[in-house]
Amino acid sequence: MGRLKGKVAIITGAAGNLGKQAAEIFLSEGAKVSLVDLDRPKLEQVQNELSDENVFIVEANVTKEEDVKNYVDQTVNKFGSVDIFFNNAGIIGEVGSIDQQSVDNFNKVLSINTMGIFLGMKHVIPVMKKQQQGSIINTSSVDGLRGSPNMAPYSASKHAVVGLTKTASLECAGNNIRVNSIHPAPVSGNMMKTVHQGQGTTQGNEEEQVEEEITKSIPLGHYADSKNIANLVLFLGSDESEFITGAEYRVDGGMGATS
Ligand SMILES: NC(=O)c1ccc[n+]([C@@H]2O[C@H](COP(=O)([O-])OP(=O)(O)OC[C@H]3O[C@@H](n4cnc5c(N)ncnc54)[C@H](O)[C@@H]3O)[C@@H](O)[C@H]2O)c1
């Protein structure tokens, strides 16, 4: 309790699985949270479920610079600072081999998963520079550290998050702003259902078979729970990680040990 006492956090993709879980844990540790998502009805539902006066919601498309500027400005107006930025919104996009991928899908995935991360940092960093402190956690994936057949746009977009993170960490170190990336394994929830469907169709397999195969590739033998990811984000957002920046944090049930 109280590990984030007095801190203000922005969480993007907050109507989704990982964002909502992080919001819950951040609140329980004493933070005020500004929740950002494209999906207004789901965002309102999350706000109702969390039922906490320290929750503020802002509808925004992370690919639109005016929306990004607005969610940062609104958070500062409401809570006075931005101490933690969980830069997390993302999509899988269409699943299929490179020769079957459309340019539209490539652009869409890169726009949300990479440009969204860039724009978020572009507008949060000046606020953190004024404060001379802050922690940014960018969501990549295990697919940001390895090839991922049939998910080239996703994998490319998540590799790009590593470059953005490391560069930002160097640019911001002198301002006491830390920037790290997290690399989760598959997490139980809707995003993996999309992967099961897409890979199943591409490979001519049932969704259950796809899930079994993916599970076998995880040494701990099961998918992550969203709490496993949120606990890492909590650590990176808190002062307990004050000497950690520019790092790639796997939370992957041992997948990284196999390569
Ligand atoms: N779920 C997994 O297995 C897994 C594994 C590794 C990494 N990740 C990454 O974790 C992050 C969160 O994933 P999740 O499982 O919570 O997914 P999710 O689909 O449950 O949530 C993603 C949220 O992002 C929002 N979003 C999408 N496009 C947006 C946009 N343009 N502007 C604003 N919001 C937008 C969606 O509305 C949704 O609420 C993503 O970046 C994802 O790539 C997920």
Short mmCIF file of C-alpha atoms and ligand atoms in Angstrom, two decimals:
data_model
loop_
_atom_site.label_atom_id
_atom_site.label_comp_id
_atom_site.label_asym_id
_atom_site.label_seq_id
_atom_site.Cartn_x
_atom_site.Cartn_y
_atom_site.Cartn_z
CA MET A 1 0.00 0.00 0.00
CA GLY A 2 1.16 3.54 -0.77
CA ARG A 3 3.95 2.70 -3.21
CA LEU A 4 2.63 5.41 -5.57
CA LYS A 5 1.35 7.80 -2.92
CA GLY A 6 1.02 11.35 -4.28
CA LYS A 7 1.80 10.35 -7.87
CA VAL A 8 -0.28 11.07 -10.96
CA ALA A 9 -0.34 8.51 -13.77
CA ILE A 10 -1.61 8.58 -17.34
CA ILE A 11 -2.54 5.17 -18.74
CA THR A 12 -3.36 4.77 -22.43
CA GLY A 13 -5.37 1.81 -23.69
CA ALA A 14 -6.99 2.03 -20.27
CA ALA A 15 -10.30 0.48 -21.35
CA GLY A 16 -8.44 -2.70 -22.27
CA ASN A 17 -7.09 -5.65 -20.33
CA LEU A 18 -3.63 -4.44 -19.23
CA GLY A 19 -4.56 -0.76 -18.89
CA LYS A 20 -7.53 -1.41 -16.64
CA GLN A 21 -5.56 -3.78 -14.43
CA ALA A 22 -2.76 -1.24 -14.09
CA ALA A 23 -5.32 1.43 -13.16
CA GLU A 24 -6.69 -0.78 -10.40
CA ILE A 25 -3.24 -1.51 -8.93
CA PHE A 26 -2.07 2.12 -9.27
CA LEU A 27 -5.16 3.33 -7.39
CA SER A 28 -4.68 0.76 -4.65
CA GLU A 29 -1.11 2.05 -4.22
CA GLY A 30 -2.26 5.66 -3.78
CA ALA A 31 -1.95 7.17 -7.29
CA LYS A 32 -4.39 9.40 -9.13
CA VAL A 33 -5.03 8.06 -12.62
CA SER A 34 -5.97 9.64 -15.92
CA LEU A 35 -7.38 6.94 -18.16
CA VAL A 36 -7.13 7.38 -21.93
CA ASP A 37 -8.76 5.29 -24.64
CA LEU A 38 -10.44 5.53 -28.02
CA ASP A 39 -13.45 3.58 -26.80
CA ARG A 40 -15.53 6.03 -24.75
CA PRO A 41 -18.29 3.60 -23.63
CA LYS A 42 -15.72 1.07 -22.38
CA LEU A 43 -13.77 3.85 -20.68
CA GLU A 44 -16.94 4.96 -18.86
CA GLN A 45 -17.62 1.37 -17.86
CA VAL A 46 -14.11 1.08 -16.40
CA GLN A 47 -14.60 4.36 -14.55
CA ASN A 48 -17.86 3.05 -13.05
CA GLU A 49 -16.27 -0.25 -12.07
CA LEU A 50 -13.27 1.43 -10.43
CA SER A 51 -15.65 3.85 -8.69
CA ASP A 52 -12.91 6.06 -7.23
CA GLU A 53 -12.72 9.87 -7.08
CA ASN A 54 -9.08 9.67 -8.18
CA VAL A 55 -10.07 8.46 -11.64
CA PHE A 56 -10.31 10.86 -14.56
CA ILE A 57 -11.11 9.74 -18.12
CA VAL A 58 -10.18 11.29 -21.47
CA GLU A 59 -11.31 9.93 -24.82
CA ALA A 60 -8.44 10.13 -27.33
CA ASN A 61 -7.03 8.55 -30.44
CA VAL A 62 -3.32 8.09 -29.70
CA THR A 63 -2.46 8.56 -33.39
CA LYS A 64 -3.86 12.12 -33.46
CA GLU A 65 -1.47 14.71 -32.11
CA GLU A 66 -4.23 17.12 -31.01
CA ASP A 67 -5.88 14.30 -29.00
CA VAL A 68 -2.55 13.41 -27.39
CA LYS A 69 -1.80 17.03 -26.48
CA ASN A 70 -5.32 17.26 -25.07
CA TYR A 71 -5.06 14.20 -22.81
CA VAL A 72 -1.77 15.49 -21.39
CA ASP A 73 -3.13 19.05 -20.89
CA GLN A 74 -6.35 17.78 -19.32
CA THR A 75 -4.44 15.57 -16.90
CA VAL A 76 -2.19 18.44 -15.80
CA ASN A 77 -5.25 20.71 -15.38
CA LYS A 78 -7.05 18.10 -13.33
CA PHE A 79 -4.26 16.64 -11.17
CA GLY A 80 -1.33 19.10 -11.51
CA SER A 81 1.43 16.76 -12.76
CA VAL A 82 2.29 13.62 -14.72
CA ASP A 83 4.65 11.43 -12.70
CA ILE A 84 4.04 8.10 -14.42
CA PHE A 85 3.14 7.52 -18.05
CA PHE A 86 2.04 3.99 -18.98
CA ASN A 87 2.18 4.34 -22.77
CA ASN A 88 0.27 1.20 -23.56
CA ALA A 89 -2.48 1.41 -26.23
CA GLY A 90 -1.95 -1.08 -29.03
CA ILE A 91 -3.55 -3.45 -31.50
CA ILE A 92 -2.61 -6.74 -33.17
CA GLY A 93 -3.90 -5.86 -36.62
CA GLU A 94 -4.48 -8.43 -39.33
CA VAL A 95 -2.72 -11.76 -39.10
CA GLY A 96 -1.06 -13.16 -42.25
CA SER A 97 2.29 -13.64 -43.97
CA ILE A 98 4.11 -10.60 -45.33
CA ASP A 99 3.14 -11.40 -48.93
CA GLN A 100 -0.51 -11.26 -47.86
CA GLN A 101 -0.37 -8.19 -45.67
CA SER A 102 -1.98 -4.97 -46.89
CA VAL A 103 -0.24 -1.61 -46.79
CA ASP A 104 -3.30 -0.22 -45.00
CA ASN A 105 -2.91 -2.74 -42.19
CA PHE A 106 0.84 -2.09 -41.93
CA ASN A 107 0.22 1.66 -41.67
CA LYS A 108 -2.59 1.24 -39.14
CA VAL A 109 -0.59 -1.02 -36.81
CA LEU A 110 2.54 1.15 -37.01
CA SER A 111 0.44 4.26 -36.50
CA ILE A 112 -1.15 3.07 -33.25
CA ASN A 113 1.65 0.93 -31.78
CA THR A 114 4.63 3.11 -32.75
CA MET A 115 3.44 6.62 -33.65
CA GLY A 116 1.09 6.53 -30.64
CA ILE A 117 4.05 5.77 -28.36
CA PHE A 118 6.12 8.52 -30.00
CA LEU A 119 3.38 11.15 -29.73
CA GLY A 120 2.65 10.26 -26.13
CA MET A 121 6.29 10.77 -25.17
CA LYS A 122 6.52 13.92 -27.29
CA HIS A 123 3.83 15.59 -25.18
CA VAL A 124 4.50 14.04 -21.76
CA ILE A 125 8.26 14.63 -21.71
CA PRO A 126 8.02 18.47 -21.59
CA VAL A 127 5.77 18.19 -18.52
CA MET A 128 8.20 15.78 -16.85
CA LYS A 129 11.15 18.02 -17.77
CA LYS A 130 9.50 20.92 -15.95
CA GLN A 131 9.04 18.64 -12.93
CA GLN A 132 12.59 17.26 -13.31
CA GLN A 133 11.24 13.78 -12.68
CA GLY A 134 9.04 11.08 -14.12
CA SER A 135 8.82 7.47 -15.22
CA ILE A 136 7.64 6.34 -18.66
CA ILE A 137 6.77 2.72 -19.34
CA ASN A 138 6.28 1.85 -23.01
CA THR A 139 4.45 -1.36 -23.85
CA SER A 140 6.26 -3.51 -26.36
CA SER A 141 5.92 -7.31 -26.41
CA VAL A 142 7.98 -10.49 -26.62
CA ASP A 143 7.34 -9.89 -30.33
CA GLY A 144 9.41 -6.70 -30.04
CA LEU A 145 12.45 -8.89 -29.36
CA ARG A 146 11.95 -11.74 -31.84
CA GLY A 147 10.38 -12.55 -35.19
CA SER A 148 6.70 -13.44 -35.10
CA PRO A 149 5.41 -15.34 -38.14
CA ASN A 150 2.21 -13.90 -39.64
CA MET A 151 2.42 -10.80 -37.47
CA ALA A 152 5.08 -8.72 -39.25
CA PRO A 153 3.44 -5.30 -38.78
CA TYR A 154 2.90 -6.02 -35.08
CA SER A 155 6.43 -7.32 -34.57
CA ALA A 156 7.93 -4.38 -36.48
CA SER A 157 5.86 -1.89 -34.51
CA LYS A 158 6.96 -3.43 -31.20
CA HIS A 159 10.66 -3.53 -32.21
CA ALA A 160 10.34 0.19 -32.97
CA VAL A 161 9.14 0.78 -29.41
CA VAL A 162 12.54 -0.48 -28.20
CA GLY A 163 14.37 2.11 -30.33
CA LEU A 164 12.09 4.89 -29.15
CA THR A 165 12.48 3.83 -25.53
CA LYS A 166 16.27 3.63 -25.57
CA THR A 167 16.59 6.94 -27.41
CA ALA A 168 14.18 8.69 -25.05
CA SER A 169 16.00 7.25 -22.02
CA LEU A 170 19.26 8.83 -23.22
CA GLU A 171 17.63 12.15 -24.12
CA CYS A 172 15.88 12.37 -20.75
CA ALA A 173 18.39 10.92 -18.29
CA GLY A 174 19.76 14.37 -17.46
CA ASN A 175 16.26 15.45 -16.44
CA ASN A 176 15.73 12.57 -14.02
CA ILE A 177 13.12 11.02 -16.32
CA ARG A 178 13.32 7.25 -16.69
CA VAL A 179 12.06 5.42 -19.78
CA ASN A 180 11.74 1.63 -19.98
CA SER A 181 9.96 -0.87 -22.19
CA ILE A 182 8.03 -3.93 -21.07
CA HIS A 183 7.80 -7.13 -23.08
CA PRO A 184 4.89 -9.31 -22.04
CA ALA A 185 4.25 -12.87 -23.16
CA PRO A 186 0.71 -13.69 -24.27
CA VAL A 187 -1.81 -12.56 -21.67
CA SER A 188 -5.23 -14.20 -21.26
CA GLY A 189 -7.81 -11.84 -22.76
CA ASN A 190 -9.33 -10.45 -25.94
CA MET A 191 -6.09 -9.60 -27.72
CA MET A 192 -4.96 -13.22 -27.68
CA LYS A 193 -8.40 -14.32 -28.91
CA THR A 194 -7.74 -12.17 -31.99
CA VAL A 195 -4.36 -13.90 -32.41
CA HIS A 196 -5.90 -17.38 -32.06
CA GLN A 197 -8.53 -16.57 -34.69
CA GLY A 198 -6.06 -14.99 -37.11
CA GLN A 199 -3.35 -17.63 -36.75
CA GLY A 200 -5.98 -20.38 -36.92
CA THR A 201 -7.33 -19.07 -40.22
CA THR A 202 -3.83 -18.56 -41.67
CA GLN A 203 -2.53 -21.97 -40.59
CA GLY A 204 -5.77 -23.90 -41.22
CA ASN A 205 -5.92 -24.90 -37.54
CA GLU A 206 -8.58 -24.66 -34.86
CA GLU A 207 -8.21 -21.75 -32.43
CA GLU A 208 -7.76 -24.23 -29.55
CA GLN A 209 -4.80 -25.84 -31.36
CA VAL A 210 -3.18 -22.44 -31.82
CA GLU A 211 -3.61 -21.69 -28.14
CA GLU A 212 -2.10 -25.06 -27.19
CA GLU A 213 0.94 -24.47 -29.40
CA ILE A 214 1.53 -20.99 -28.01
CA THR A 215 1.14 -22.27 -24.45
CA LYS A 216 3.77 -24.94 -25.13
CA SER A 217 6.24 -22.20 -26.08
CA ILE A 218 5.99 -20.64 -22.60
CA PRO A 219 8.29 -22.43 -20.12
CA LEU A 220 6.06 -21.68 -17.13
CA GLY A 221 3.32 -23.48 -19.04
CA HIS A 222 0.52 -20.92 -19.16
CA TYR A 223 -0.44 -17.46 -20.37
CA ALA A 224 0.24 -14.45 -18.19
CA ASP A 225 -2.47 -12.90 -16.09
CA SER A 226 -2.91 -9.14 -16.51
CA LYS A 227 -1.83 -8.75 -12.85
CA ASN A 228 1.60 -10.19 -13.71
CA ILE A 229 2.12 -7.32 -16.13
CA ALA A 230 0.59 -4.63 -13.92
CA ASN A 231 2.89 -5.57 -11.03
CA LEU A 232 5.93 -4.95 -13.24
CA VAL A 233 4.50 -1.62 -14.38
CA LEU A 234 3.92 -0.71 -10.74
CA PHE A 235 7.57 -1.42 -9.93
CA LEU A 236 8.83 0.60 -12.90
CA GLY A 237 6.46 3.47 -12.08
CA SER A 238 7.47 3.57 -8.42
CA ASP A 239 10.62 5.04 -6.87
CA GLU A 240 11.79 1.49 -6.14
CA SER A 241 13.15 1.43 -9.71
CA GLU A 242 14.83 4.85 -9.46
CA PHE A 243 18.14 3.61 -10.96
CA ILE A 244 16.55 1.76 -13.90
CA THR A 245 16.25 3.39 -17.32
CA GLY A 246 16.63 2.39 -20.96
CA ALA A 247 15.92 -1.23 -20.04
CA GLU A 248 13.90 -3.96 -21.74
CA TYR A 249 11.83 -5.77 -19.14
CA ARG A 250 10.57 -9.19 -20.11
CA VAL A 251 7.56 -10.54 -18.25
CA ASP A 252 7.32 -13.69 -20.28
CA GLY A 253 7.17 -16.89 -18.26
CA GLY A 254 10.69 -17.79 -19.37
CA MET A 255 10.24 -17.38 -23.15
CA GLY A 256 13.41 -15.28 -23.40
CA ALA A 257 15.49 -18.10 -21.94
CA THR A 258 14.74 -20.29 -24.95
CA SER A 259 16.45 -18.11 -27.56
N1 LIG B 1 -2.56 -9.18 -24.49
C1 LIG B 1 -1.39 -9.69 -24.78
O1 LIG B 1 -1.23 -10.92 -24.89
C2 LIG B 1 -0.21 -8.79 -24.97
C3 LIG B 1 1.09 -9.34 -25.02
C4 LIG B 1 2.17 -8.48 -25.23
C5 LIG B 1 1.96 -7.11 -25.39
N2 LIG B 1 0.68 -6.62 -25.36
C6 LIG B 1 0.50 -5.19 -25.55
O2 LIG B 1 -0.14 -4.67 -24.39
C7 LIG B 1 -0.93 -3.52 -24.76
C8 LIG B 1 -2.32 -3.66 -24.17
O3 LIG B 1 -2.89 -4.86 -24.65
P1 LIG B 1 -4.25 -5.47 -24.05
O4 LIG B 1 -4.10 -6.92 -23.93
O5 LIG B 1 -4.68 -4.68 -22.87
O6 LIG B 1 -5.22 -5.19 -25.29
P2 LIG B 1 -6.75 -4.73 -25.31
O7 LIG B 1 -7.20 -4.93 -26.70
O8 LIG B 1 -7.49 -5.36 -24.19
O9 LIG B 1 -6.63 -3.16 -24.99
C9 LIG B 1 -6.08 -2.25 -25.89
C10 LIG B 1 -6.82 -0.93 -25.72
O10 LIG B 1 -6.21 0.03 -26.61
C11 LIG B 1 -7.26 0.83 -27.13
N3 LIG B 1 -6.85 1.46 -28.40
C12 LIG B 1 -6.67 0.85 -29.60
N4 LIG B 1 -6.37 1.76 -30.54
C13 LIG B 1 -6.34 2.97 -29.92
C14 LIG B 1 -6.10 4.29 -30.36
N5 LIG B 1 -5.83 4.56 -31.65
N6 LIG B 1 -6.18 5.30 -29.46
C15 LIG B 1 -6.48 5.03 -28.16
N7 LIG B 1 -6.71 3.80 -27.69
C16 LIG B 1 -6.66 2.77 -28.55
C17 LIG B 1 -8.42 -0.11 -27.32
O11 LIG B 1 -9.66 0.59 -27.39
C18 LIG B 1 -8.30 -1.01 -26.09
O12 LIG B 1 -9.09 -0.55 -25.02
C19 LIG B 1 -0.87 -3.44 -26.28
O13 LIG B 1 0.10 -2.48 -26.66
C20 LIG B 1 -0.43 -4.83 -26.68
O14 LIG B 1 0.22 -4.84 -27.92
C21 LIG B 1 -0.39 -7.41 -25.13
#
